[in-house]
Amino acid sequence: MSRSFLGLGRFASIVCSLILLSASPADAWQSSHADSVNSNSVDVRTARAVKPMATVLLRDIAPGVNPVIAPDGTLYIGDRRGKLMAFRPDGTLAWSREIGGFQSIMSSPAIGSDGSVYVVGTATIRDHRTNPPATSYVAELHRFTAGGGWLWHVPIAGPHQGIVVSAPTVIQHGGSDIVLVATGRQHDGFEAYVTAFSSGGGAVLAHHKASVFESPQVSGGADLDWSDLWDWLYPGFSVTIDAVEEYEKLPRGLSRPFPAPAVYMQAEDGIPRIYLTDRFHDLVGLGFTGTTFSELFRIRDNHRYFTTAALVWPNGPVMAGGFYSEDAMEMTFLSIAPSYTGGPVTVHRIAMPAFVTTPASLGNSRYAVVLYNGGVSFLRGAAVEKQVDLTGQSIASAAASRGHVFVSTVTGLYTFDKTTMKKVAEFGWAGGGVSQPVIGPRGHVYAIAQDTLYVFPPSRIPDMPNPGPLPEITGPGALPRPGVGGSGTTNPGPAPQL
């Protein structure tokens, strides 16, 4: 594997030549980051988020958990009490089920090609019959029908002392759904795994140790405090951030789900490429045959720490964010040779303000990154195109539709025009910035703050099919300016109490 650092101009030209702009985002938000490449975007017309049409009172939604949405508009989310809930597009409750076993739902669900709902439950069990009490950890993958029928549940394999799990990622391989779950475990240090499950009965198809971080200073690896993300690594490690007012700050003690795998289907051979970050030093690329994982490449740097899930660009380039031990945050870009057996990997990094959010794809080689201390950076390729300051901290990724970008912070939900990058609406609240906004197939926007689900109405302009791919960028100023969807609101409806 070769590693080199290119000048920005040369790298940008290479990236633009690799990108297939005909690739389009999904039309339903069926996994934690919308789709298997973690694009955080859907090809749906939306309105500005100005006034909610309904609010739904939830309970005990874990940090970093957001809803997922089926193609028919049904929304699914789970809570720390172990309740999986389904809502109709207008926010009314369709059904709810307890997963049992004293398990909590600490990550988003995922939806399979047949409408099945996959969710991971975890539990910490303390046996007080011994002195000191014995502690064991449980993690299981559950499968439900779209109507709430419980089909099966299976343990997530591997020894561990503590565990943090990703949201499931569902891919199709060999004509069947396969469910991928990444886990981080405290075990004489910290280990990251990925497991592939059969959708039929939950059989383990493959289980792979992706990385190991050995350090006597790692304790409670499954419960890292992401509100103080500068303190969890080593004494003396810090990143300089500006002071913020108390009302703008995230709560202390936040612990996000483990980064979800990103999966790219190589068109030439149909073999999935899986990209994992481990919250420590490694970004790993794996090939998956259906029964085994094989390592294609590994980016490891003991001075850098990956904090986001990977995002795969059209045609295979990858980006992921993290921070560097010399008071700097970075976005890492990888250009990867399309070879199943592994090939050259070119690495480029650009400096960024502090962030822990996976980028959102805006199309045409543009991306939006929500900043930890308030704001959003818009990227074009490997360069920052525009940065907008906002009030309120955030660990929630942006959500992009055909015409808008939605950003959640502690103090508000902001709507941006995707083309001009101008803020076009602001809805004030308290307690946001923890759960990512999501977009329904009919154009509804859903966002959570203080355990309240806000349902924003879709555009009054009828949705039309995407007119086709955008033309390829050939130089500065060549970005097309597609029309922006209209806006509309309705009166708020009743707020169901769960």
mmCIF file with all atom_site columns, N, CA and C in Angstrom, residues 277-314:
data_model
loop_
_atom_site.group_PDB
_atom_site.id
_atom_site.type_symbol
_atom_site.label_atom_id
_atom_site.label_alt_id
_atom_site.label_comp_id
_atom_site.label_asym_id
_atom_site.label_entity_id
_atom_site.label_seq_id
_atom_site.pdbx_PDB_ins_code
_atom_site.Cartn_x
_atom_site.Cartn_y
_atom_site.Cartn_z
_atom_site.occupancy
_atom_site.B_iso_or_equiv
_atom_site.pdbx_formal_charge
_atom_site.auth_seq_id
_atom_site.auth_comp_id
_atom_site.auth_asym_id
_atom_site.auth_atom_id
_atom_site.pdbx_PDB_model_num
ATOM 1   N N  . THR A 1 277 ? -14.384 2.629   10.671 1.00 0.00 ? 277 THR A N  1
ATOM 2   C CA . THR A 1 277 ? -13.513 3.391   11.559 1.00 0.00 ? 277 THR A CA 1
ATOM 3   C C  . THR A 1 277 ? -13.749 2.870   12.973 1.00 0.00 ? 277 THR A C  1
ATOM 4   N N  . ASP A 1 278 ? -12.697 2.931   13.808 1.00 0.00 ? 278 ASP A N  1
ATOM 5   C CA . ASP A 1 278 ? -12.783 2.299   15.129 1.00 0.00 ? 278 ASP A CA 1
ATOM 6   C C  . ASP A 1 278 ? -12.741 3.277   16.293 1.00 0.00 ? 278 ASP A C  1
ATOM 7   N N  . ARG A 1 279 ? -12.857 4.584   16.016 1.00 0.00 ? 279 ARG A N  1
ATOM 8   C CA . ARG A 1 279 ? -12.773 5.640   17.022 1.00 0.00 ? 279 ARG A CA 1
ATOM 9   C C  . ARG A 1 279 ? -11.369 5.788   17.608 1.00 0.00 ? 279 ARG A C  1
ATOM 10  N N  . PHE A 1 280 ? -10.457 4.999   17.129 1.00 0.00 ? 280 PHE A N  1
ATOM 11  C CA . PHE A 1 280 ? -9.080  5.163   17.556 1.00 0.00 ? 280 PHE A CA 1
ATOM 12  C C  . PHE A 1 280 ? -8.235  5.479   16.326 1.00 0.00 ? 280 PHE A C  1
ATOM 13  N N  . HIS A 1 281 ? -7.287  4.645   15.961 1.00 0.00 ? 281 HIS A N  1
ATOM 14  C CA . HIS A 1 281 ? -6.290  5.003   14.953 1.00 0.00 ? 281 HIS A CA 1
ATOM 15  C C  . HIS A 1 281 ? -6.559  4.440   13.564 1.00 0.00 ? 281 HIS A C  1
ATOM 16  N N  . ASP A 1 282 ? -7.569  3.615   13.382 1.00 0.00 ? 282 ASP A N  1
ATOM 17  C CA . ASP A 1 282 ? -7.672  2.816   12.166 1.00 0.00 ? 282 ASP A CA 1
ATOM 18  C C  . ASP A 1 282 ? -8.907  3.140   11.329 1.00 0.00 ? 282 ASP A C  1
ATOM 19  N N  . LEU A 1 283 ? -8.686  3.229   10.028 1.00 0.00 ? 283 LEU A N  1
ATOM 20  C CA . LEU A 1 283 ? -9.732  3.153   9.022  1.00 0.00 ? 283 LEU A CA 1
ATOM 21  C C  . LEU A 1 283 ? -9.392  1.953   8.154  1.00 0.00 ? 283 LEU A C  1
ATOM 22  N N  . VAL A 1 284 ? -10.302 0.978   8.103  1.00 0.00 ? 284 VAL A N  1
ATOM 23  C CA . VAL A 1 284 ? -10.011 -0.325  7.495  1.00 0.00 ? 284 VAL A CA 1
ATOM 24  C C  . VAL A 1 284 ? -10.955 -0.564  6.331  1.00 0.00 ? 284 VAL A C  1
ATOM 25  N N  . GLY A 1 285 ? -10.411 -1.073  5.231  1.00 0.00 ? 285 GLY A N  1
ATOM 26  C CA . GLY A 1 285 ? -11.207 -1.503  4.099  1.00 0.00 ? 285 GLY A CA 1
ATOM 27  C C  . GLY A 1 285 ? -11.207 -3.013  4.008  1.00 0.00 ? 285 GLY A C  1
ATOM 28  N N  . LEU A 1 286 ? -12.399 -3.614  3.914  1.00 0.00 ? 286 LEU A N  1
ATOM 29  C CA . LEU A 1 286 ? -12.541 -5.065  3.865  1.00 0.00 ? 286 LEU A CA 1
ATOM 30  C C  . LEU A 1 286 ? -13.312 -5.472  2.618  1.00 0.00 ? 286 LEU A C  1
ATOM 31  N N  . GLY A 1 287 ? -12.971 -6.614  2.068  1.00 0.00 ? 287 GLY A N  1
ATOM 32  C CA . GLY A 1 287 ? -13.774 -7.258  1.057  1.00 0.00 ? 287 GLY A CA 1
ATOM 33  C C  . GLY A 1 287 ? -14.632 -8.322  1.709  1.00 0.00 ? 287 GLY A C  1
ATOM 34  N N  . PHE A 1 288 ? -15.812 -8.578  1.157  1.00 0.00 ? 288 PHE A N  1
ATOM 35  C CA . PHE A 1 288 ? -16.729 -9.564  1.731  1.00 0.00 ? 288 PHE A CA 1
ATOM 36  C C  . PHE A 1 288 ? -17.238 -10.475 0.626  1.00 0.00 ? 288 PHE A C  1
ATOM 37  N N  . THR A 1 289 ? -17.005 -11.766 0.770  1.00 0.00 ? 289 THR A N  1
ATOM 38  C CA . THR A 1 289 ? -17.406 -12.730 -0.254 1.00 0.00 ? 289 THR A CA 1
ATOM 39  C C  . THR A 1 289 ? -18.772 -13.339 -0.001 1.00 0.00 ? 289 THR A C  1
ATOM 40  N N  . GLY A 1 290 ? -19.347 -13.092 1.157  1.00 0.00 ? 290 GLY A N  1
ATOM 41  C CA . GLY A 1 290 ? -20.583 -13.742 1.558  1.00 0.00 ? 290 GLY A CA 1
ATOM 42  C C  . GLY A 1 290 ? -20.370 -14.677 2.728  1.00 0.00 ? 290 GLY A C  1
ATOM 43  N N  . THR A 1 291 ? -19.126 -15.161 2.883  1.00 0.00 ? 291 THR A N  1
ATOM 44  C CA . THR A 1 291 ? -18.799 -16.053 4.002  1.00 0.00 ? 291 THR A CA 1
ATOM 45  C C  . THR A 1 291 ? -17.531 -15.636 4.730  1.00 0.00 ? 291 THR A C  1
ATOM 46  N N  . THR A 1 292 ? -16.733 -14.756 4.143  1.00 0.00 ? 292 THR A N  1
ATOM 47  C CA . THR A 1 292 ? -15.488 -14.329 4.786  1.00 0.00 ? 292 THR A CA 1
ATOM 48  C C  . THR A 1 292 ? -15.232 -12.848 4.516  1.00 0.00 ? 292 THR A C  1
ATOM 49  N N  . PHE A 1 293 ? -14.530 -12.212 5.463  1.00 0.00 ? 293 PHE A N  1
ATOM 50  C CA . PHE A 1 293 ? -13.989 -10.875 5.271  1.00 0.00 ? 293 PHE A CA 1
ATOM 51  C C  . PHE A 1 293 ? -12.503 -10.986 4.977  1.00 0.00 ? 293 PHE A C  1
ATOM 52  N N  . SER A 1 294 ? -11.987 -10.120 4.129  1.00 0.00 ? 294 SER A N  1
ATOM 53  C CA . SER A 1 294 ? -10.553 -10.054 3.877  1.00 0.00 ? 294 SER A CA 1
ATOM 54  C C  . SER A 1 294 ? -10.119 -8.598  3.875  1.00 0.00 ? 294 SER A C  1
ATOM 55  N N  . GLU A 1 295 ? -8.996  -8.308  4.495  1.00 0.00 ? 295 GLU A N  1
ATOM 56  C CA . GLU A 1 295 ? -8.533  -6.932  4.589  1.00 0.00 ? 295 GLU A CA 1
ATOM 57  C C  . GLU A 1 295 ? -7.912  -6.481  3.275  1.00 0.00 ? 295 GLU A C  1
ATOM 58  N N  . LEU A 1 296 ? -8.387  -5.361  2.756  1.00 0.00 ? 296 LEU A N  1
ATOM 59  C CA . LEU A 1 296 ? -7.863  -4.793  1.520  1.00 0.00 ? 296 LEU A CA 1
ATOM 60  C C  . LEU A 1 296 ? -6.830  -3.701  1.787  1.00 0.00 ? 296 LEU A C  1
ATOM 61  N N  . PHE A 1 297 ? -7.088  -2.879  2.815  1.00 0.00 ? 297 PHE A N  1
ATOM 62  C CA . PHE A 1 297 ? -6.125  -1.845  3.182  1.00 0.00 ? 297 PHE A CA 1
ATOM 63  C C  . PHE A 1 297 ? -6.406  -1.423  4.614  1.00 0.00 ? 297 PHE A C  1
ATOM 64  N N  . ARG A 1 298 ? -5.452  -0.722  5.180  1.00 0.00 ? 298 ARG A N  1
ATOM 65  C CA . ARG A 1 298 ? -5.590  -0.185  6.533  1.00 0.00 ? 298 ARG A CA 1
ATOM 66  C C  . ARG A 1 298 ? -4.837  1.144   6.591  1.00 0.00 ? 298 ARG A C  1
ATOM 67  N N  . ILE A 1 299 ? -5.521  2.188   7.071  1.00 0.00 ? 299 ILE A N  1
ATOM 68  C CA . ILE A 1 299 ? -4.891  3.475   7.348  1.00 0.00 ? 299 ILE A CA 1
ATOM 69  C C  . ILE A 1 299 ? -4.756  3.575   8.862  1.00 0.00 ? 299 ILE A C  1
ATOM 70  N N  . ARG A 1 300 ? -3.536  3.554   9.351  1.00 0.00 ? 300 ARG A N  1
ATOM 71  C CA . ARG A 1 300 ? -3.301  3.643   10.801 1.00 0.00 ? 300 ARG A CA 1
ATOM 72  C C  . ARG A 1 300 ? -2.276  4.731   11.068 1.00 0.00 ? 300 ARG A C  1
ATOM 73  N N  . ASP A 1 301 ? -2.605  5.578   12.034 1.00 0.00 ? 301 ASP A N  1
ATOM 74  C CA . ASP A 1 301 ? -1.703  6.639   12.452 1.00 0.00 ? 301 ASP A CA 1
ATOM 75  C C  . ASP A 1 301 ? -1.913  6.837   13.944 1.00 0.00 ? 301 ASP A C  1
ATOM 76  N N  . ASN A 1 302 ? -0.887  6.586   14.741 1.00 0.00 ? 302 ASN A N  1
ATOM 77  C CA . ASN A 1 302 ? -1.019  6.645   16.192 1.00 0.00 ? 302 ASN A CA 1
ATOM 78  C C  . ASN A 1 302 ? -1.226  8.055   16.722 1.00 0.00 ? 302 ASN A C  1
ATOM 79  N N  . HIS A 1 303 ? -1.123  9.067   15.847 1.00 0.00 ? 303 HIS A N  1
ATOM 80  C CA . HIS A 1 303 ? -1.361  10.443  16.268 1.00 0.00 ? 303 HIS A CA 1
ATOM 81  C C  . HIS A 1 303 ? -2.730  10.948  15.830 1.00 0.00 ? 303 HIS A C  1
ATOM 82  N N  . ARG A 1 304 ? -3.530  10.101  15.189 1.00 0.00 ? 304 ARG A N  1
ATOM 83  C CA . ARG A 1 304 ? -4.823  10.531  14.684 1.00 0.00 ? 304 ARG A CA 1
ATOM 84  C C  . ARG A 1 304 ? -5.900  9.585   15.191 1.00 0.00 ? 304 ARG A C  1
ATOM 85  N N  . TYR A 1 305 ? -7.108  10.138  15.401 1.00 0.00 ? 305 TYR A N  1
ATOM 86  C CA . TYR A 1 305 ? -8.208  9.387   15.966 1.00 0.00 ? 305 TYR A CA 1
ATOM 87  C C  . TYR A 1 305 ? -9.456  9.638   15.123 1.00 0.00 ? 305 TYR A C  1
ATOM 88  N N  . PHE A 1 306 ? -10.005 8.591   14.542 1.00 0.00 ? 306 PHE A N  1
ATOM 89  C CA . PHE A 1 306 ? -11.204 8.724   13.718 1.00 0.00 ? 306 PHE A CA 1
ATOM 90  C C  . PHE A 1 306 ? -12.432 8.801   14.619 1.00 0.00 ? 306 PHE A C  1
ATOM 91  N N  . THR A 1 307 ? -13.270 9.808   14.405 1.00 0.00 ? 307 THR A N  1
ATOM 92  C CA . THR A 1 307 ? -14.449 10.006  15.246 1.00 0.00 ? 307 THR A CA 1
ATOM 93  C C  . THR A 1 307 ? -15.753 9.829   14.487 1.00 0.00 ? 307 THR A C  1
ATOM 94  N N  . THR A 1 308 ? -15.732 9.719   13.172 1.00 0.00 ? 308 THR A N  1
ATOM 95  C CA . THR A 1 308 ? -16.962 9.611   12.392 1.00 0.00 ? 308 THR A CA 1
ATOM 96  C C  . THR A 1 308 ? -17.011 8.271   11.677 1.00 0.00 ? 308 THR A C  1
ATOM 97  N N  . ALA A 1 309 ? -18.192 7.909   11.226 1.00 0.00 ? 309 ALA A N  1
ATOM 98  C CA . ALA A 1 309 ? -18.305 6.802   10.285 1.00 0.00 ? 309 ALA A CA 1
ATOM 99  C C  . ALA A 1 309 ? -17.741 7.236   8.937  1.00 0.00 ? 309 ALA A C  1
ATOM 100 N N  . ALA A 1 310 ? -17.351 6.269   8.130  1.00 0.00 ? 310 ALA A N  1
ATOM 101 C CA . ALA A 1 310 ? -16.879 6.569   6.773  1.00 0.00 ? 310 ALA A CA 1
ATOM 102 C C  . ALA A 1 310 ? -18.057 6.880   5.868  1.00 0.00 ? 310 ALA A C  1
ATOM 103 N N  . LEU A 1 311 ? -17.806 7.680   4.849  1.00 0.00 ? 311 LEU A N  1
ATOM 104 C CA . LEU A 1 311 ? -18.769 7.954   3.792  1.00 0.00 ? 311 LEU A CA 1
ATOM 105 C C  . LEU A 1 311 ? -18.101 7.626   2.469  1.00 0.00 ? 311 LEU A C  1
ATOM 106 N N  . VAL A 1 312 ? -18.795 6.880   1.604  1.00 0.00 ? 312 VAL A N  1
ATOM 107 C CA . VAL A 1 312 ? -18.230 6.482   0.318  1.00 0.00 ? 312 VAL A CA 1
ATOM 108 C C  . VAL A 1 312 ? -18.778 7.378   -0.778 1.00 0.00 ? 312 VAL A C  1
ATOM 109 N N  . TRP A 1 313 ? -17.872 7.955   -1.552 1.00 0.00 ? 313 TRP A N  1
ATOM 110 C CA . TRP A 1 313 ? -18.253 8.766   -2.700 1.00 0.00 ? 313 TRP A CA 1
ATOM 111 C C  . TRP A 1 313 ? -18.681 7.856   -3.855 1.00 0.00 ? 313 TRP A C  1
ATOM 112 N N  . PRO A 1 314 ? -19.413 8.402   -4.829 1.00 0.00 ? 314 PRO A N  1
ATOM 113 C CA . PRO A 1 314 ? -19.645 7.634   -6.052 1.00 0.00 ? 314 PRO A CA 1
ATOM 114 C C  . PRO A 1 314 ? -18.326 7.167   -6.670 1.00 0.00 ? 314 PRO A C  1
#
